[in-house]
mmCIF file with all atom_site columns, C-alpha atoms in Angstrom:
data_model
loop_
_atom_site.group_PDB
_atom_site.id
_atom_site.type_symbol
_atom_site.label_atom_id
_atom_site.label_alt_id
_atom_site.label_comp_id
_atom_site.label_asym_id
_atom_site.label_entity_id
_atom_site.label_seq_id
_atom_site.pdbx_PDB_ins_code
_atom_site.Cartn_x
_atom_site.Cartn_y
_atom_site.Cartn_z
_atom_site.occupancy
_atom_site.B_iso_or_equiv
_atom_site.pdbx_formal_charge
_atom_site.auth_seq_id
_atom_site.auth_comp_id
_atom_site.auth_asym_id
_atom_site.auth_atom_id
_atom_site.pdbx_PDB_model_num
ATOM 1   C CA . UNK R 1 1   ? -20.011 10.923  -5.302  1.00 40.00 ? 1   UNK R CA 1
ATOM 2   C CA . UNK R 1 2   ? -16.298 11.369  -5.854  1.00 46.00 ? 2   UNK R CA 1
ATOM 3   C CA . UNK R 1 3   ? -14.616 12.925  -2.819  1.00 49.00 ? 3   UNK R CA 1
ATOM 4   C CA . UNK R 1 4   ? -11.193 13.005  -3.793  1.00 49.00 ? 4   UNK R CA 1
ATOM 5   C CA . UNK R 1 5   ? -9.074  16.035  -3.659  1.00 60.00 ? 5   UNK R CA 1
ATOM 6   C CA . UNK R 1 6   ? -5.432  17.150  -5.271  1.00 81.00 ? 6   UNK R CA 1
ATOM 7   C CA . UNK R 1 7   ? -4.169  16.918  -1.760  1.00 92.00 ? 7   UNK R CA 1
ATOM 8   C CA . UNK R 1 8   ? -1.241  14.608  -1.667  1.00 96.00 ? 8   UNK R CA 1
ATOM 9   C CA . UNK R 1 9   ? 2.166   13.090  -0.786  1.00 97.00 ? 9   UNK R CA 1
ATOM 10  C CA . UNK R 1 10  ? 5.173   11.984  -2.222  1.00 97.00 ? 10  UNK R CA 1
ATOM 11  C CA . UNK R 1 11  ? 7.738   9.960   -0.312  1.00 97.00 ? 11  UNK R CA 1
ATOM 12  C CA . UNK R 1 12  ? 10.993  7.781   -1.495  1.00 97.00 ? 12  UNK R CA 1
ATOM 13  C CA . UNK R 1 13  ? 12.968  5.256   0.114   1.00 97.00 ? 13  UNK R CA 1
ATOM 14  C CA . UNK R 1 14  ? 15.323  2.507   -0.620  1.00 97.00 ? 14  UNK R CA 1
ATOM 15  C CA . UNK R 1 15  ? 15.138  -1.087  0.134   1.00 97.00 ? 15  UNK R CA 1
ATOM 16  C CA . UNK R 1 16  ? 17.098  -3.890  -0.364  1.00 97.00 ? 16  UNK R CA 1
ATOM 17  C CA . UNK R 1 17  ? 16.845  -6.308  -3.519  1.00 96.00 ? 17  UNK R CA 1
ATOM 18  C CA . UNK R 1 18  ? 16.353  -5.668  -7.202  1.00 97.00 ? 18  UNK R CA 1
ATOM 19  C CA . UNK R 1 19  ? 13.592  -4.041  -8.796  1.00 98.00 ? 19  UNK R CA 1
ATOM 20  C CA . UNK R 1 20  ? 12.115  -7.391  -9.554  1.00 98.00 ? 20  UNK R CA 1
ATOM 21  C CA . UNK R 1 21  ? 12.359  -8.371  -6.084  1.00 98.00 ? 21  UNK R CA 1
ATOM 22  C CA . UNK R 1 22  ? 10.857  -5.438  -4.609  1.00 98.00 ? 22  UNK R CA 1
ATOM 23  C CA . UNK R 1 23  ? 7.982   -5.410  -7.002  1.00 98.00 ? 23  UNK R CA 1
ATOM 24  C CA . UNK R 1 24  ? 7.196   -9.000  -6.494  1.00 97.00 ? 24  UNK R CA 1
ATOM 25  C CA . UNK R 1 25  ? 7.378   -8.612  -2.493  1.00 97.00 ? 25  UNK R CA 1
ATOM 26  C CA . UNK R 1 26  ? 4.989   -5.740  -2.978  1.00 97.00 ? 26  UNK R CA 1
ATOM 27  C CA . UNK R 1 27  ? 2.414   -7.377  -5.505  1.00 97.00 ? 27  UNK R CA 1
ATOM 28  C CA . UNK R 1 28  ? 2.348   -11.091 -3.909  1.00 96.00 ? 28  UNK R CA 1
ATOM 29  C CA . UNK R 1 29  ? -0.223  -12.024 -1.780  1.00 95.00 ? 29  UNK R CA 1
ATOM 30  C CA . UNK R 1 30  ? 2.113   -14.316 -0.060  1.00 94.00 ? 30  UNK R CA 1
ATOM 31  C CA . UNK R 1 31  ? 4.492   -11.793 0.922   1.00 95.00 ? 31  UNK R CA 1
ATOM 32  C CA . UNK R 1 32  ? 1.934   -9.175  1.905   1.00 94.00 ? 32  UNK R CA 1
ATOM 33  C CA . UNK R 1 33  ? 0.567   -11.306 4.359   1.00 93.00 ? 33  UNK R CA 1
ATOM 34  C CA . UNK R 1 34  ? 4.195   -11.330 5.930   1.00 92.00 ? 34  UNK R CA 1
ATOM 35  C CA . UNK R 1 35  ? 4.925   -7.589  6.025   1.00 93.00 ? 35  UNK R CA 1
ATOM 36  C CA . UNK R 1 36  ? 1.420   -5.953  5.966   1.00 92.00 ? 36  UNK R CA 1
ATOM 37  C CA . UNK R 1 37  ? 0.294   -5.546  9.571   1.00 89.00 ? 37  UNK R CA 1
ATOM 38  C CA . UNK R 1 38  ? 2.924   -4.403  12.354  1.00 88.00 ? 38  UNK R CA 1
ATOM 39  C CA . UNK R 1 39  ? 1.168   -7.149  14.151  1.00 88.00 ? 39  UNK R CA 1
ATOM 40  C CA . UNK R 1 40  ? 2.525   -9.968  11.929  1.00 87.00 ? 40  UNK R CA 1
ATOM 41  C CA . UNK R 1 41  ? 0.315   -12.295 9.958   1.00 84.00 ? 41  UNK R CA 1
ATOM 42  C CA . UNK R 1 42  ? -1.857  -13.837 12.601  1.00 88.00 ? 42  UNK R CA 1
ATOM 43  C CA . UNK R 1 43  ? -2.636  -11.135 15.224  1.00 89.00 ? 43  UNK R CA 1
ATOM 44  C CA . UNK R 1 44  ? -3.039  -8.583  12.362  1.00 86.00 ? 44  UNK R CA 1
ATOM 45  C CA . UNK R 1 45  ? -5.254  -10.737 10.820  1.00 90.00 ? 45  UNK R CA 1
ATOM 46  C CA . UNK R 1 46  ? -3.919  -10.387 7.378   1.00 91.00 ? 46  UNK R CA 1
ATOM 47  C CA . UNK R 1 47  ? -5.965  -11.574 4.271   1.00 94.00 ? 47  UNK R CA 1
ATOM 48  C CA . UNK R 1 48  ? -5.057  -10.632 0.909   1.00 96.00 ? 48  UNK R CA 1
ATOM 49  C CA . UNK R 1 49  ? -6.053  -11.351 -2.923  1.00 97.00 ? 49  UNK R CA 1
ATOM 50  C CA . UNK R 1 50  ? -3.825  -10.076 -6.005  1.00 97.00 ? 50  UNK R CA 1
ATOM 51  C CA . UNK R 1 51  ? -5.267  -10.037 -9.222  1.00 98.00 ? 51  UNK R CA 1
ATOM 52  C CA . UNK R 1 52  ? -2.082  -8.391  -10.874 1.00 98.00 ? 52  UNK R CA 1
ATOM 53  C CA . UNK R 1 53  ? -3.495  -7.031  -14.384 1.00 98.00 ? 53  UNK R CA 1
ATOM 54  C CA . UNK R 1 54  ? -4.723  -3.692  -15.337 1.00 98.00 ? 54  UNK R CA 1
ATOM 55  C CA . UNK R 1 55  ? -8.423  -3.944  -14.121 1.00 98.00 ? 55  UNK R CA 1
ATOM 56  C CA . UNK R 1 56  ? -7.518  -6.271  -11.590 1.00 98.00 ? 56  UNK R CA 1
ATOM 57  C CA . UNK R 1 57  ? -7.288  -5.673  -7.993  1.00 98.00 ? 57  UNK R CA 1
ATOM 58  C CA . UNK R 1 58  ? -5.375  -6.154  -4.768  1.00 97.00 ? 58  UNK R CA 1
ATOM 59  C CA . UNK R 1 59  ? -7.602  -6.457  -1.801  1.00 97.00 ? 59  UNK R CA 1
ATOM 60  C CA . UNK R 1 60  ? -6.750  -6.600  1.943   1.00 95.00 ? 60  UNK R CA 1
ATOM 61  C CA . UNK R 1 61  ? -7.969  -7.288  5.292   1.00 95.00 ? 61  UNK R CA 1
ATOM 62  C CA . UNK R 1 62  ? -5.849  -6.407  7.952   1.00 93.00 ? 62  UNK R CA 1
ATOM 63  C CA . UNK R 1 63  ? -5.434  -5.041  11.616  1.00 91.00 ? 63  UNK R CA 1
ATOM 64  C CA . UNK R 1 64  ? -2.469  -2.403  11.932  1.00 89.00 ? 64  UNK R CA 1
ATOM 65  C CA . UNK R 1 65  ? -3.462  -2.374  15.865  1.00 89.00 ? 65  UNK R CA 1
ATOM 66  C CA . UNK R 1 66  ? -6.103  -4.434  17.852  1.00 91.00 ? 66  UNK R CA 1
ATOM 67  C CA . UNK R 1 67  ? -8.596  -1.782  17.642  1.00 91.00 ? 67  UNK R CA 1
ATOM 68  C CA . UNK R 1 68  ? -8.318  -0.893  13.806  1.00 91.00 ? 68  UNK R CA 1
ATOM 69  C CA . UNK R 1 69  ? -9.672  -2.778  11.034  1.00 93.00 ? 69  UNK R CA 1
ATOM 70  C CA . UNK R 1 70  ? -8.735  -1.841  7.653   1.00 93.00 ? 70  UNK R CA 1
ATOM 71  C CA . UNK R 1 71  ? -10.306 -2.875  4.310   1.00 96.00 ? 71  UNK R CA 1
ATOM 72  C CA . UNK R 1 72  ? -8.393  -1.857  1.360   1.00 96.00 ? 72  UNK R CA 1
ATOM 73  C CA . UNK R 1 73  ? -9.087  -2.363  -2.441  1.00 97.00 ? 73  UNK R CA 1
ATOM 74  C CA . UNK R 1 74  ? -6.505  -1.087  -5.087  1.00 97.00 ? 74  UNK R CA 1
ATOM 75  C CA . UNK R 1 75  ? -7.977  -1.399  -8.789  1.00 98.00 ? 75  UNK R CA 1
ATOM 76  C CA . UNK R 1 76  ? -4.826  -1.624  -11.224 1.00 98.00 ? 76  UNK R CA 1
ATOM 77  C CA . UNK R 1 77  ? -4.821  1.150   -13.477 1.00 98.00 ? 77  UNK R CA 1
ATOM 78  C CA . UNK R 1 78  ? -1.303  0.331   -15.015 1.00 98.00 ? 78  UNK R CA 1
ATOM 79  C CA . UNK R 1 79  ? 1.383   -1.968  -14.395 1.00 98.00 ? 79  UNK R CA 1
ATOM 80  C CA . UNK R 1 80  ? 4.694   -2.072  -15.727 1.00 98.00 ? 80  UNK R CA 1
ATOM 81  C CA . UNK R 1 81  ? 6.535   -4.710  -13.973 1.00 97.00 ? 81  UNK R CA 1
ATOM 82  C CA . UNK R 1 82  ? 9.017   -4.163  -12.047 1.00 98.00 ? 82  UNK R CA 1
ATOM 83  C CA . UNK R 1 83  ? 8.918   -0.325  -12.714 1.00 98.00 ? 83  UNK R CA 1
ATOM 84  C CA . UNK R 1 84  ? 5.561   1.147   -12.092 1.00 98.00 ? 84  UNK R CA 1
ATOM 85  C CA . UNK R 1 85  ? 2.290   0.480   -10.317 1.00 98.00 ? 85  UNK R CA 1
ATOM 86  C CA . UNK R 1 86  ? -0.718  2.827   -10.892 1.00 98.00 ? 86  UNK R CA 1
ATOM 87  C CA . UNK R 1 87  ? -3.636  1.765   -8.707  1.00 98.00 ? 87  UNK R CA 1
ATOM 88  C CA . UNK R 1 88  ? -7.245  3.770   -7.208  1.00 98.00 ? 88  UNK R CA 1
ATOM 89  C CA . UNK R 1 89  ? -7.823  2.772   -3.486  1.00 97.00 ? 89  UNK R CA 1
ATOM 90  C CA . UNK R 1 90  ? -10.741 2.803   -2.008  1.00 97.00 ? 90  UNK R CA 1
ATOM 91  C CA . UNK R 1 91  ? -9.912  1.835   2.357   1.00 95.00 ? 91  UNK R CA 1
ATOM 92  C CA . UNK R 1 92  ? -12.897 1.396   4.812   1.00 95.00 ? 92  UNK R CA 1
ATOM 93  C CA . UNK R 1 93  ? -11.695 1.047   8.012   1.00 93.00 ? 93  UNK R CA 1
ATOM 94  C CA . UNK R 1 94  ? -13.412 0.622   11.720  1.00 92.00 ? 94  UNK R CA 1
ATOM 95  C CA . UNK R 1 95  ? -12.080 1.791   15.127  1.00 89.00 ? 95  UNK R CA 1
ATOM 96  C CA . UNK R 1 96  ? -13.164 -0.491  17.899  1.00 90.00 ? 96  UNK R CA 1
ATOM 97  C CA . UNK R 1 97  ? -16.166 -1.578  15.327  1.00 90.00 ? 97  UNK R CA 1
ATOM 98  C CA . UNK R 1 98  ? -17.259 1.995   14.579  1.00 93.00 ? 98  UNK R CA 1
ATOM 99  C CA . UNK R 1 99  ? -16.976 2.939   10.866  1.00 92.00 ? 99  UNK R CA 1
ATOM 100 C CA . UNK R 1 100 ? -14.513 5.534   9.984   1.00 90.00 ? 100 UNK R CA 1
ATOM 101 C CA . UNK R 1 101 ? -14.867 7.800   6.947   1.00 90.00 ? 101 UNK R CA 1
ATOM 102 C CA . UNK R 1 102 ? -14.040 5.909   3.573   1.00 93.00 ? 102 UNK R CA 1
ATOM 103 C CA . UNK R 1 103 ? -10.785 7.115   1.769   1.00 94.00 ? 103 UNK R CA 1
ATOM 104 C CA . UNK R 1 104 ? -10.651 7.444   -2.048  1.00 96.00 ? 104 UNK R CA 1
ATOM 105 C CA . UNK R 1 105 ? -7.476  8.142   -3.510  1.00 96.00 ? 105 UNK R CA 1
ATOM 106 C CA . UNK R 1 106 ? -4.986  7.365   -6.223  1.00 97.00 ? 106 UNK R CA 1
ATOM 107 C CA . UNK R 1 107 ? -1.533  5.895   -5.709  1.00 98.00 ? 107 UNK R CA 1
ATOM 108 C CA . UNK R 1 108 ? 1.471   5.647   -7.998  1.00 98.00 ? 108 UNK R CA 1
ATOM 109 C CA . UNK R 1 109 ? 4.580   3.471   -6.752  1.00 98.00 ? 109 UNK R CA 1
ATOM 110 C CA . UNK R 1 110 ? 7.853   3.311   -8.923  1.00 98.00 ? 110 UNK R CA 1
ATOM 111 C CA . UNK R 1 111 ? 10.660  1.078   -8.237  1.00 98.00 ? 111 UNK R CA 1
ATOM 112 C CA . UNK R 1 112 ? 13.994  2.180   -9.970  1.00 98.00 ? 112 UNK R CA 1
ATOM 113 C CA . UNK R 1 113 ? 17.625  0.135   -9.745  1.00 98.00 ? 113 UNK R CA 1
ATOM 114 C CA . UNK R 1 114 ? 20.318  1.908   -7.467  1.00 97.00 ? 114 UNK R CA 1
ATOM 115 C CA . UNK R 1 115 ? 23.516  1.023   -6.793  1.00 93.00 ? 115 UNK R CA 1
ATOM 116 C CA . UNK R 1 116 ? 22.805  -1.096  -3.587  1.00 95.00 ? 116 UNK R CA 1
ATOM 117 C CA . UNK R 1 117 ? 19.070  -1.871  -3.804  1.00 97.00 ? 117 UNK R CA 1
ATOM 118 C CA . UNK R 1 118 ? 15.807  -0.362  -5.004  1.00 98.00 ? 118 UNK R CA 1
ATOM 119 C CA . UNK R 1 119 ? 14.491  3.039   -4.858  1.00 98.00 ? 119 UNK R CA 1
ATOM 120 C CA . UNK R 1 120 ? 10.750  3.048   -3.974  1.00 98.00 ? 120 UNK R CA 1
ATOM 121 C CA . UNK R 1 121 ? 8.854   6.365   -4.787  1.00 98.00 ? 121 UNK R CA 1
ATOM 122 C CA . UNK R 1 122 ? 5.133   6.549   -3.796  1.00 98.00 ? 122 UNK R CA 1
ATOM 123 C CA . UNK R 1 123 ? 2.568   9.264   -4.756  1.00 98.00 ? 123 UNK R CA 1
ATOM 124 C CA . UNK R 1 124 ? -0.845  9.127   -3.221  1.00 97.00 ? 124 UNK R CA 1
ATOM 125 C CA . UNK R 1 125 ? -3.446  11.926  -3.834  1.00 97.00 ? 125 UNK R CA 1
ATOM 126 C CA . UNK R 1 126 ? -7.082  12.286  -3.195  1.00 95.00 ? 126 UNK R CA 1
ATOM 127 C CA . UNK R 1 127 ? -6.929  12.999  0.903   1.00 94.00 ? 127 UNK R CA 1
ATOM 128 C CA . UNK R 1 128 ? -9.787  14.559  1.969   1.00 93.00 ? 128 UNK R CA 1
ATOM 129 C CA . UNK R 1 129 ? -7.848  16.167  5.106   1.00 92.00 ? 129 UNK R CA 1
ATOM 130 C CA . UNK R 1 130 ? -4.466  17.391  5.648   1.00 94.00 ? 130 UNK R CA 1
ATOM 131 C CA . UNK R 1 131 ? -4.348  15.402  8.872   1.00 94.00 ? 131 UNK R CA 1
ATOM 132 C CA . UNK R 1 132 ? -5.128  12.241  7.031   1.00 92.00 ? 132 UNK R CA 1
ATOM 133 C CA . UNK R 1 133 ? -2.243  12.911  4.205   1.00 95.00 ? 133 UNK R CA 1
ATOM 134 C CA . UNK R 1 134 ? 0.207   14.020  7.138   1.00 95.00 ? 134 UNK R CA 1
ATOM 135 C CA . UNK R 1 135 ? -0.873  10.580  8.939   1.00 93.00 ? 135 UNK R CA 1
ATOM 136 C CA . UNK R 1 136 ? -0.141  8.306   5.532   1.00 94.00 ? 136 UNK R CA 1
ATOM 137 C CA . UNK R 1 137 ? 3.072   10.330  5.293   1.00 96.00 ? 137 UNK R CA 1
ATOM 138 C CA . UNK R 1 138 ? 4.690   10.055  8.319   1.00 95.00 ? 138 UNK R CA 1
ATOM 139 C CA . UNK R 1 139 ? 3.198   6.879   9.498   1.00 93.00 ? 139 UNK R CA 1
ATOM 140 C CA . UNK R 1 140 ? 1.194   4.461   7.219   1.00 93.00 ? 140 UNK R CA 1
ATOM 141 C CA . UNK R 1 141 ? 3.599   4.643   4.464   1.00 96.00 ? 141 UNK R CA 1
ATOM 142 C CA . UNK R 1 142 ? 7.310   4.528   6.487   1.00 96.00 ? 142 UNK R CA 1
ATOM 143 C CA . UNK R 1 143 ? 5.909   1.990   8.449   1.00 94.00 ? 143 UNK R CA 1
ATOM 144 C CA . UNK R 1 144 ? 4.780   -0.288  5.572   1.00 95.00 ? 144 UNK R CA 1
ATOM 145 C CA . UNK R 1 145 ? 8.207   0.478   3.824   1.00 97.00 ? 145 UNK R CA 1
ATOM 146 C CA . UNK R 1 146 ? 10.126  -0.568  6.717   1.00 96.00 ? 146 UNK R CA 1
ATOM 147 C CA . UNK R 1 147 ? 8.560   -3.879  7.283   1.00 95.00 ? 147 UNK R CA 1
ATOM 148 C CA . UNK R 1 148 ? 8.737   -4.429  3.801   1.00 97.00 ? 148 UNK R CA 1
ATOM 149 C CA . UNK R 1 149 ? 12.366  -3.748  3.657   1.00 96.00 ? 149 UNK R CA 1
ATOM 150 C CA . UNK R 1 150 ? 12.581  -6.319  6.782   1.00 95.00 ? 150 UNK R CA 1
ATOM 151 C CA . UNK R 1 151 ? 10.708  -8.759  5.070   1.00 94.00 ? 151 UNK R CA 1
ATOM 152 C CA . UNK R 1 152 ? 13.200  -8.712  1.812   1.00 95.00 ? 152 UNK R CA 1
ATOM 153 C CA . UNK R 1 153 ? 16.487  -8.534  4.210   1.00 93.00 ? 153 UNK R CA 1
ATOM 154 C CA . UNK R 1 154 ? 14.902  -11.662 5.806   1.00 88.00 ? 154 UNK R CA 1
ATOM 155 C CA . UNK R 1 155 ? 14.213  -13.903 2.439   1.00 75.00 ? 155 UNK R CA 1
#
């Protein structure tokens, strides 16, 4: 059963680096291990695999905090390196060992050069509730992009 809705978010953030550098850091399993969890690669239990081709998958397991375990599977629908990625996301999480509702959504990420870096734009639709959308818009995406920016600045 498809539970996705049109409920979505849109946000933009400028990151250091060229579109190629930002795209590669966003899609590289090695780079994801460094930036995906706020707890770091080891305490965050970060594991990722990337098959960067249309129909391929980005699969990640990580702990954003000690109580929450996230398993994300994003299937690549469009890839225009280094400017655009379109994926369908299925996210299964558990809090303290108890399963949470599965999130199925559609994600479009674009990478555009600016005078000082790359403008990353994110559009995500399919949230079942405004509360979950608001969490992704105010916390999950901004924190993830902050960690990605820090990782790029340290490379």
